[in-house]
PDB file of C-alpha atoms and ligand atoms in Angstrom:
ATOM      1  CA  MET Q 140      16.109   0.121  -0.490  1.00 97.00           C
ATOM      2  CA  LYS Q 141      14.231   2.169  -3.057  1.00 98.00           C
ATOM      3  CA  VAL Q 142      10.585   3.155  -2.604  1.00 98.00           C
ATOM      4  CA  THR Q 143       8.561   4.363  -5.586  1.00 98.00           C
ATOM      5  CA  ILE Q 144       5.087   5.789  -5.218  1.00 98.00           C
ATOM      6  CA  VAL Q 145       3.155   4.233  -8.072  1.00 99.00           C
ATOM      7  CA  GLY Q 146      -0.282   5.281  -6.854  1.00 98.00           C
ATOM      8  CA  CYS Q 147      -1.316   7.470  -3.929  1.00 98.00           C
ATOM      9  CA  SER Q 148      -4.886   8.479  -4.737  1.00 98.00           C
ATOM     10  CA  GLY Q 149      -7.293   7.680  -1.908  1.00 98.00           C
ATOM     11  CA  SER Q 150     -10.396   5.560  -2.417  1.00 98.00           C
ATOM     12  CA  TYR Q 151     -10.463   5.906  -6.234  1.00 98.00           C
ATOM     13  CA  PRO Q 152      -8.004   6.873  -8.992  1.00 98.00           C
ATOM     14  CA  GLY Q 153      -7.540  10.581  -9.507  1.00 97.00           C
ATOM     15  CA  PRO Q 154      -6.516  12.577 -12.577  1.00 97.00           C
ATOM     16  CA  ASP Q 155      -2.859  12.569 -11.526  1.00 97.00           C
ATOM     17  CA  SER Q 156      -2.483   9.214  -9.780  1.00 98.00           C
ATOM     18  CA  PRO Q 157      -3.847   5.678  -9.627  1.00 98.00           C
ATOM     19  CA  ALA Q 158      -5.119   4.304  -6.338  1.00 98.00           C
ATOM     20  CA  SER Q 159      -2.724   2.841  -3.733  1.00 98.00           C
ATOM     21  CA  CYS Q 160       0.411   1.056  -4.927  1.00 99.00           C
ATOM     22  CA  TYR Q 161       4.023   1.319  -3.703  1.00 99.00           C
ATOM     23  CA  LEU Q 162       7.024  -0.386  -5.285  1.00 99.00           C
ATOM     24  CA  ILE Q 163       9.795  -1.465  -2.884  1.00 98.00           C
ATOM     25  CA  GLU Q 164      13.095  -2.613  -4.414  1.00 98.00           C
ATOM     26  CA  ALA Q 165      16.333  -4.031  -3.026  1.00 97.00           C
ATOM     27  CA  ASP Q 166      18.941  -6.468  -4.411  1.00 96.00           C
ATOM     28  CA  GLY Q 167      16.985  -6.703  -7.682  1.00 97.00           C
ATOM     29  CA  PHE Q 168      13.857  -7.923  -5.854  1.00 98.00           C
ATOM     30  CA  ARG Q 169      10.651  -5.984  -6.579  1.00 98.00           C
ATOM     31  CA  MET Q 170       7.703  -6.041  -4.222  1.00 98.00           C
ATOM     32  CA  LEU Q 171       4.397  -4.181  -4.345  1.00 99.00           C
ATOM     33  CA  LEU Q 172       2.545  -2.903  -1.310  1.00 99.00           C
ATOM     34  CA  ASP Q 173      -1.078  -2.776  -2.513  1.00 99.00           C
ATOM     35  CA  PHE Q 174      -2.187  -2.971  -6.124  1.00 99.00           C
ATOM     36  CA  GLY Q 175      -5.114  -0.577  -6.338  1.00 98.00           C
ATOM     37  CA  SER Q 176      -7.254   0.589  -9.218  1.00 97.00           C
ATOM     38  CA  GLY Q 177      -5.226   1.872 -12.185  1.00 97.00           C
ATOM     39  CA  SER Q 178      -1.813   1.132 -10.694  1.00 98.00           C
ATOM     40  CA  LEU Q 179      -0.878  -1.635 -13.154  1.00 98.00           C
ATOM     41  CA  GLY Q 180      -0.672   1.038 -15.865  1.00 98.00           C
ATOM     42  CA  ALA Q 181       1.574   3.434 -13.959  1.00 98.00           C
ATOM     43  CA  LEU Q 182       3.718   0.550 -12.643  1.00 98.00           C
ATOM     44  CA  GLN Q 183       4.986  -0.014 -16.188  1.00 98.00           C
ATOM     45  CA  ARG Q 184       6.678   3.403 -16.144  1.00 98.00           C
ATOM     46  CA  HIS Q 185       8.992   2.055 -13.433  1.00 98.00           C
ATOM     47  CA  ILE Q 186       9.617  -1.669 -14.042  1.00 98.00           C
ATOM     48  CA  GLY Q 187       8.943  -4.246 -16.712  1.00 98.00           C
ATOM     49  CA  LEU Q 188       5.476  -5.735 -16.867  1.00 98.00           C
ATOM     50  CA  TYR Q 189       6.685  -9.139 -15.697  1.00 98.00           C
ATOM     51  CA  ASP Q 190       9.185  -7.947 -13.080  1.00 98.00           C
ATOM     52  CA  VAL Q 191       7.033  -8.206  -9.942  1.00 98.00           C
ATOM     53  CA  ASP Q 192       8.442 -10.742  -7.435  1.00 98.00           C
ATOM     54  CA  ALA Q 193       5.897 -10.415  -4.599  1.00 99.00           C
ATOM     55  CA  ILE Q 194       2.705  -8.541  -3.745  1.00 99.00           C
ATOM     56  CA  CYS Q 195       1.411  -7.591  -0.285  1.00 99.00           C
ATOM     57  CA  LEU Q 196      -2.147  -6.343   0.150  1.00 99.00           C
ATOM     58  CA  THR Q 197      -3.066  -4.369   3.260  1.00 99.00           C
ATOM     59  CA  HIS Q 198      -6.776  -5.094   2.850  1.00 98.00           C
ATOM     60  CA  LEU Q 199      -9.380  -6.018   0.287  1.00 98.00           C
ATOM     61  CA  HIS Q 200     -11.018  -2.693  -0.469  1.00 98.00           C
ATOM     62  CA  ALA Q 201     -11.058  -2.145  -4.236  1.00 97.00           C
ATOM     63  CA  ASP Q 202      -8.670   0.808  -4.184  1.00 98.00           C
ATOM     64  CA  HIS Q 203      -5.968  -1.453  -2.685  1.00 98.00           C
ATOM     65  CA  CYS Q 204      -6.290  -4.717  -4.599  1.00 98.00           C
ATOM     66  CA  LEU Q 205      -8.308  -4.653  -7.818  1.00 98.00           C
ATOM     67  CA  ASP Q 206      -5.409  -4.528 -10.300  1.00 98.00           C
ATOM     68  CA  VAL Q 207      -4.507  -8.048  -9.213  1.00 98.00           C
ATOM     69  CA  CYS Q 208      -7.244  -9.000 -11.716  1.00 98.00           C
ATOM     70  CA  GLY Q 209      -5.567  -7.319 -14.687  1.00 98.00           C
ATOM     71  CA  TYR Q 210      -2.213  -8.696 -13.601  1.00 98.00           C
ATOM     72  CA  HIS Q 211      -3.684 -12.189 -13.603  1.00 98.00           C
ATOM     73  CA  VAL Q 212      -4.365 -11.746 -17.329  1.00 97.00           C
ATOM     74  CA  VAL Q 213      -0.778 -10.563 -17.870  1.00 97.00           C
ATOM     75  CA  ARG Q 214       0.840 -13.540 -16.162  1.00 97.00           C
ATOM     76  CA  THR Q 215      -1.599 -16.197 -17.371  1.00 96.00           C
ATOM     77  CA  TYR Q 216      -1.993 -15.212 -21.026  1.00 96.00           C
ATOM     78  CA  GLY Q 217       1.056 -13.030 -21.834  1.00 96.00           C
ATOM     79  CA  PRO Q 218       3.117 -13.961 -24.915  1.00 97.00           C
ATOM     80  CA  ALA Q 219       5.656 -16.086 -23.001  1.00 96.00           C
ATOM     81  CA  ALA Q 220       3.181 -17.568 -20.495  1.00 92.00           C
ATOM     82  CA  PRO Q 221       3.260 -19.294 -18.167  1.00 87.00           C
ATOM     83  CA  TYR Q 222       5.328 -16.943 -16.008  1.00 96.00           C
ATOM     84  CA  PRO Q 223       6.610 -17.823 -12.539  1.00 97.00           C
ATOM     85  CA  ILE Q 224       3.911 -17.815  -9.887  1.00 98.00           C
ATOM     86  CA  VAL Q 225       3.945 -14.616  -7.782  1.00 98.00           C
ATOM     87  CA  PRO Q 226       3.164 -14.843  -4.054  1.00 98.00           C
ATOM     88  CA  ILE Q 227       0.415 -12.552  -2.799  1.00 98.00           C
ATOM     89  CA  TYR Q 228       0.395 -11.948   0.969  1.00 98.00           C
ATOM     90  CA  ALA Q 229      -3.129 -10.816   1.772  1.00 98.00           C
ATOM     91  CA  PRO Q 230      -6.077 -11.292   4.122  1.00 98.00           C
ATOM     92  CA  ALA Q 231      -7.271 -14.907   4.021  1.00 98.00           C
ATOM     93  CA  ASP Q 232     -10.375 -14.114   1.983  1.00 98.00           C
ATOM     94  CA  ALA Q 233      -8.327 -12.737  -0.939  1.00 98.00           C
ATOM     95  CA  PRO Q 234      -8.417 -15.829  -3.228  1.00 98.00           C
ATOM     96  CA  ARG Q 235     -12.216 -15.997  -3.159  1.00 97.00           C
ATOM     97  CA  ARG Q 236     -12.798 -12.235  -3.284  1.00 98.00           C
ATOM     98  CA  LEU Q 237     -10.379 -11.557  -6.131  1.00 98.00           C
ATOM     99  CA  ALA Q 238     -11.614 -14.567  -8.144  1.00 98.00           C
ATOM    100  CA  ALA Q 239     -15.138 -13.185  -7.799  1.00 97.00           C
ATOM    101  CA  ALA Q 240     -13.982  -9.716  -8.871  1.00 97.00           C
ATOM    102  CA  TYR Q 241     -12.339 -11.262 -11.934  1.00 97.00           C
ATOM    103  CA  GLY Q 242     -15.377 -13.429 -12.736  1.00 97.00           C
ATOM    104  CA  MET Q 243     -13.608 -16.740 -12.099  1.00 94.00           C
ATOM    105  CA  PRO Q 244     -14.918 -19.702 -10.087  1.00 93.00           C
ATOM    106  CA  ASP Q 245     -13.127 -20.268  -6.752  1.00 90.00           C
ATOM    107  CA  GLU Q 246     -11.390 -23.285  -8.374  1.00 90.00           C
ATOM    108  CA  PRO Q 247      -8.922 -22.632  -9.936  1.00 89.00           C
ATOM    109  CA  GLY Q 248      -9.447 -18.971  -9.084  1.00 94.00           C
ATOM    110  CA  LEU Q 249      -6.381 -16.898  -9.892  1.00 97.00           C
ATOM    111  CA  GLU Q 250      -3.899 -19.611  -8.921  1.00 95.00           C
ATOM    112  CA  THR Q 251      -2.463 -19.994 -12.428  1.00 93.00           C
ATOM    113  CA  ALA Q 252      -0.652 -16.721 -11.728  1.00 97.00           C
ATOM    114  CA  PHE Q 253      -0.541 -16.316  -7.956  1.00 98.00           C
ATOM    115  CA  ASP Q 254       0.141 -18.194  -4.753  1.00 98.00           C
ATOM    116  CA  PHE Q 255      -1.976 -16.625  -2.014  1.00 98.00           C
ATOM    117  CA  VAL Q 256      -0.428 -16.577   1.458  1.00 98.00           C
ATOM    118  CA  PRO Q 257      -2.823 -15.577   4.259  1.00 98.00           C
ATOM    119  CA  LEU Q 258      -1.580 -12.649   6.331  1.00 98.00           C
ATOM    120  CA  GLU Q 259      -1.618 -12.605  10.079  1.00 98.00           C
ATOM    121  CA  PRO Q 260       0.060 -10.266  12.533  1.00 98.00           C
ATOM    122  CA  GLY Q 261       3.778 -10.926  12.834  1.00 98.00           C
ATOM    123  CA  SER Q 262       7.071 -10.815  10.966  1.00 98.00           C
ATOM    124  CA  PHE Q 263       8.354 -12.922   8.111  1.00 97.00           C
ATOM    125  CA  GLU Q 264      10.850 -12.816   5.244  1.00 98.00           C
ATOM    126  CA  ILE Q 265      10.002 -11.990   1.631  1.00 98.00           C
ATOM    127  CA  GLY Q 266      13.061 -12.077  -0.634  1.00 98.00           C
ATOM    128  CA  PRO Q 267      15.636  -9.686   0.860  1.00 98.00           C
ATOM    129  CA  PHE Q 268      13.019  -7.989   3.050  1.00 98.00           C
ATOM    130  CA  SER Q 269      11.665  -8.556   6.508  1.00 98.00           C
ATOM    131  CA  LEU Q 270       7.991  -7.607   6.599  1.00 98.00           C
ATOM    132  CA  THR Q 271       6.045  -6.989   9.782  1.00 98.00           C
ATOM    133  CA  ALA Q 272       2.252  -6.879   9.520  1.00 98.00           C
ATOM    134  CA  GLY Q 273       0.055  -5.418  12.260  1.00 98.00           C
ATOM    135  CA  LEU Q 274      -3.709  -5.038  12.454  1.00 98.00           C
ATOM    136  CA  VAL Q 275      -4.809  -1.421  12.114  1.00 98.00           C
ATOM    137  CA  ASN Q 276      -8.102   0.352  12.683  1.00 98.00           C
ATOM    138  CA  HIS Q 277     -10.418   0.054   9.655  1.00 98.00           C
ATOM    139  CA  PRO Q 278     -13.874  -1.525   9.173  1.00 98.00           C
ATOM    140  CA  VAL Q 279     -12.433  -4.668   7.547  1.00 98.00           C
ATOM    141  CA  GLU Q 280      -9.408  -6.888   8.292  1.00 98.00           C
ATOM    142  CA  ALA Q 281      -6.658  -4.381   7.493  1.00 98.00           C
ATOM    143  CA  TYR Q 282      -2.907  -4.378   8.068  1.00 99.00           C
ATOM    144  CA  GLY Q 283      -0.196  -1.807   8.300  1.00 99.00           C
ATOM    145  CA  PHE Q 284       3.254  -2.894   7.163  1.00 99.00           C
ATOM    146  CA  ARG Q 285       6.849  -2.287   8.088  1.00 98.00           C
ATOM    147  CA  VAL Q 286       9.413  -3.397   5.521  1.00 98.00           C
ATOM    148  CA  THR Q 287      13.090  -3.597   6.438  1.00 98.00           C
ATOM    149  CA  GLY Q 288      15.920  -4.239   3.994  1.00 95.00           C
ATOM    150  CA  ASP Q 289      19.493  -3.018   3.511  1.00 87.00           C
ATOM    151  CA  GLY Q 290      19.313  -1.784   7.138  1.00 93.00           C
ATOM    152  CA  ARG Q 291      16.552   0.692   6.220  1.00 98.00           C
ATOM    153  CA  SER Q 292      12.857   0.653   7.047  1.00 98.00           C
ATOM    154  CA  VAL Q 293       9.695   1.976   5.488  1.00 98.00           C
ATOM    155  CA  ALA Q 294       6.331   1.812   7.240  1.00 99.00           C
ATOM    156  CA  TYR Q 295       2.992   1.998   5.461  1.00 99.00           C
ATOM    157  CA  SER Q 296      -0.289   2.666   7.224  1.00 98.00           C
ATOM    158  CA  GLY Q 297      -2.642   1.107   4.698  1.00 98.00           C
ATOM    159  CA  ASP Q 298      -6.063   2.510   5.603  1.00 98.00           C
ATOM    160  CA  THR Q 299      -6.572   3.215   9.278  1.00 98.00           C
ATOM    161  CA  GLY Q 300      -8.091   5.428  11.893  1.00 98.00           C
ATOM    162  CA  GLU Q 301      -6.007   6.306  14.919  1.00 98.00           C
ATOM    163  CA  SER Q 302      -3.869   3.275  15.760  1.00 98.00           C
ATOM    164  CA  ASN Q 303      -1.258   2.474  18.389  1.00 98.00           C
ATOM    165  CA  GLU Q 304      -0.278  -0.471  16.237  1.00 98.00           C
ATOM    166  CA  LEU Q 305       0.694   1.943  13.465  1.00 98.00           C
ATOM    167  CA  VAL Q 306       2.936   3.825  15.894  1.00 98.00           C
ATOM    168  CA  LYS Q 307       4.602   0.514  16.832  1.00 98.00           C
ATOM    169  CA  LEU Q 308       5.068  -0.553  13.216  1.00 98.00           C
ATOM    170  CA  ALA Q 309       6.569   2.815  12.297  1.00 98.00           C
ATOM    171  CA  ALA Q 310       8.834   3.231  15.347  1.00 98.00           C
ATOM    172  CA  GLY Q 311      12.121   4.708  14.166  1.00 98.00           C
ATOM    173  CA  ALA Q 312      11.420   4.000  10.472  1.00 98.00           C
ATOM    174  CA  ASP Q 313      13.320   6.032   7.882  1.00 98.00           C
ATOM    175  CA  LEU Q 314      10.099   6.730   5.996  1.00 98.00           C
ATOM    176  CA  LEU Q 315       6.415   6.570   6.930  1.00 99.00           C
ATOM    177  CA  LEU Q 316       3.847   6.451   4.147  1.00 99.00           C
ATOM    178  CA  CYS Q 317       0.793   7.466   6.146  1.00 99.00           C
ATOM    179  CA  GLU Q 318      -2.712   7.898   4.918  1.00 98.00           C
ATOM    180  CA  ALA Q 319      -4.348  11.316   5.291  1.00 98.00           C
ATOM    181  CA  SER Q 320      -7.772  10.797   3.779  1.00 98.00           C
ATOM    182  CA  PHE Q 321      -9.757  13.269   5.836  1.00 98.00           C
ATOM    183  CA  VAL Q 322      -9.725  17.009   6.255  1.00 98.00           C
ATOM    184  CA  GLU Q 323     -10.857  18.159   9.664  1.00 98.00           C
ATOM    185  CA  ARG Q 324     -14.550  18.698  10.242  1.00 97.00           C
ATOM    186  CA  PRO Q 325     -16.920  17.948  13.098  1.00 97.00           C
ATOM    187  CA  GLY Q 326     -18.280  14.405  13.298  1.00 96.00           C
ATOM    188  CA  LEU Q 327     -15.597  12.517  11.360  1.00 97.00           C
ATOM    189  CA  PRO Q 328     -16.293   8.781  11.773  1.00 97.00           C
ATOM    190  CA  PRO Q 329     -13.806   6.971  14.067  1.00 95.00           C
ATOM    191  CA  GLY Q 330     -11.949   3.820  13.048  1.00 97.00           C
ATOM    192  CA  LEU Q 331     -11.833   4.616   9.350  1.00 98.00           C
ATOM    193  CA  HIS Q 332      -9.196   7.120   8.211  1.00 98.00           C
ATOM    194  CA  LEU Q 333      -6.767   9.771   9.479  1.00 98.00           C
ATOM    195  CA  THR Q 334      -6.532  13.514   8.990  1.00 98.00           C
ATOM    196  CA  GLY Q 335      -3.213  15.095   8.090  1.00 98.00           C
ATOM    197  CA  ARG Q 336      -2.842  16.264  11.673  1.00 98.00           C
ATOM    198  CA  GLN Q 337      -3.413  12.743  13.004  1.00 98.00           C
ATOM    199  CA  ALA Q 338      -0.919  11.332  10.507  1.00 98.00           C
ATOM    200  CA  ALA Q 339       1.672  13.805  11.779  1.00 98.00           C
ATOM    201  CA  GLU Q 340       0.866  12.936  15.393  1.00 98.00           C
ATOM    202  CA  HIS Q 341       1.494   9.250  14.614  1.00 98.00           C
ATOM    203  CA  ALA Q 342       4.764  10.156  12.852  1.00 98.00           C
ATOM    204  CA  ALA Q 343       5.891  12.225  15.832  1.00 98.00           C
ATOM    205  CA  LYS Q 344       5.107   9.431  18.331  1.00 98.00           C
ATOM    206  CA  ALA Q 345       6.947   6.921  16.141  1.00 98.00           C
ATOM    207  CA  ASP Q 346       9.869   9.319  15.634  1.00 98.00           C
ATOM    208  CA  VAL Q 347      10.181   8.511  11.931  1.00 98.00           C
ATOM    209  CA  GLY Q 348      12.738  10.129   9.679  1.00 98.00           C
ATOM    210  CA  ARG Q 349      10.317  11.398   7.045  1.00 98.00           C
ATOM    211  CA  LEU Q 350       6.547  11.553   6.688  1.00 98.00           C
ATOM    212  CA  VAL Q 351       4.841  11.284   3.315  1.00 99.00           C
ATOM    213  CA  LEU Q 352       1.085  11.850   3.375  1.00 99.00           C
ATOM    214  CA  THR Q 353      -0.712   9.489   1.058  1.00 99.00           C
ATOM    215  CA  HIS Q 354      -4.111   7.971   0.194  1.00 98.00           C
ATOM    216  CA  LEU Q 355      -4.975  11.536  -0.806  1.00 98.00           C
ATOM    217  CA  VAL Q 356      -8.635  11.701  -1.786  1.00 98.00           C
ATOM    218  CA  PRO Q 357      -9.041  13.835  -4.928  1.00 98.00           C
ATOM    219  CA  TRP Q 358     -12.107  15.692  -3.639  1.00 98.00           C
ATOM    220  CA  ASN Q 359     -10.028  17.199  -0.805  1.00 98.00           C
ATOM    221  CA  ASP Q 360      -7.976  20.378  -1.072  1.00 98.00           C
ATOM    222  CA  GLN Q 361      -4.475  18.903  -0.667  1.00 98.00           C
ATOM    223  CA  ALA Q 362      -2.981  22.178   0.524  1.00 98.00           C
ATOM    224  CA  THR Q 363      -5.379  21.932   3.471  1.00 98.00           C
ATOM    225  CA  VAL Q 364      -4.295  18.343   4.169  1.00 98.00           C
ATOM    226  CA  LEU Q 365      -0.648  19.467   4.200  1.00 98.00           C
ATOM    227  CA  ARG Q 366      -1.358  22.490   6.374  1.00 98.00           C
ATOM    228  CA  GLU Q 367      -3.255  20.402   8.921  1.00 98.00           C
ATOM    229  CA  ALA Q 368      -0.353  17.919   8.982  1.00 98.00           C
ATOM    230  CA  SER Q 369       2.127  20.742   9.565  1.00 98.00           C
ATOM    231  CA  GLU Q 370       0.231  21.486  12.782  1.00 97.00           C
ATOM    232  CA  GLY Q 371       0.529  17.893  14.067  1.00 97.00           C
ATOM    233  CA  GLY Q 372       3.798  18.275  15.957  1.00 97.00           C
ATOM    234  CA  PHE Q 373       6.073  16.324  13.621  1.00 98.00           C
ATOM    235  CA  GLY Q 374       9.402  18.092  13.216  1.00 97.00           C
ATOM    236  CA  GLY Q 375      10.922  16.112  10.339  1.00 98.00           C
ATOM    237  CA  PRO Q 376      10.509  16.393   6.578  1.00 98.00           C
ATOM    238  CA  LEU Q 377       6.854  16.261   5.605  1.00 98.00           C
ATOM    239  CA  GLU Q 378       5.268  16.222   2.159  1.00 98.00           C
ATOM    240  CA  LEU Q 379       2.378  15.052   0.036  1.00 98.00           C
ATOM    241  CA  ALA Q 380       2.791  11.822  -1.907  1.00 98.00           C
ATOM    242  CA  ARG Q 381       3.028  12.138  -5.669  1.00 98.00           C
ATOM    243  CA  SER Q 382       2.726   9.358  -8.249  1.00 98.00           C
ATOM    244  CA  GLY Q 383       6.228   8.791  -9.620  1.00 98.00           C
ATOM    245  CA  ALA Q 384       8.098  10.085  -6.563  1.00 98.00           C
ATOM    246  CA  VAL Q 385      11.134   7.956  -5.625  1.00 98.00           C
ATOM    247  CA  TYR Q 386      12.744   7.716  -2.188  1.00 98.00           C
ATOM    248  CA  ASP Q 387      16.171   6.116  -2.197  1.00 98.00           C
ATOM    249  CA  LEU Q 388      16.765   5.063   1.404  1.00 97.00           C
ATOM    250  CA  ALA Q 389      20.246   3.661   0.772  1.00 83.00           C
TER     251      ALA Q 389
HETATM  252 ZN1   ZN C 503      -8.366   3.010   0.639  1.00 59.40          ZN
HETATM  253 ZN1   ZN C 504     -10.006   0.812   2.952  1.00 59.40          ZN
END
């Protein structure tokens, strides 16, 4: 299984990265975890424009889903359209919300390009992968994911505050992509995001092989995020996400 960080900027695109998007590949199957603002552009550095086989959205905040709108144009009006319908696994409100973002009535919405499958907690198969979705700790319906394929596993926090569910999803995973949106300060709101230290604490409890800090908000000093994570008790490899980084878990 190959994991490519397409976008890792938290909450909005930064100068060096789009918002959240991760490309997971195995056996020629290409799946996106989140499709945030700006990521459709950077995605084309890694795969062909029409090569996406499935999309999974952790939640419906703009920085995790808005490039579905641009991709609807690609697959509905591209030169060889129509292209095969792509499944989008997402919170149940996604068809209505994304049609509204695009400026389309609910019927037909974006269904000329996509088949929306409502997410709920549990495990199911997508192509060669087994995906487990679990509800995490964020102000809207939000999932963390664990994707297993080729005997390897990657876990992805989505957006979350402290979450036992995230520890369960990540247990023993080869790689944890964990958000670290906050730097430490008094009065951080609960149930929203993690600090680097908290991300590392989750990684340590889950005993993952490698921790990559992501959803990095451009207004933060990233060296501080990394330093705080280094104090979180996780003994394995630990680094900041970078757009374009590839992790080959084979
Ligand atoms: Zn976010
Ligand atoms: Zn969010």
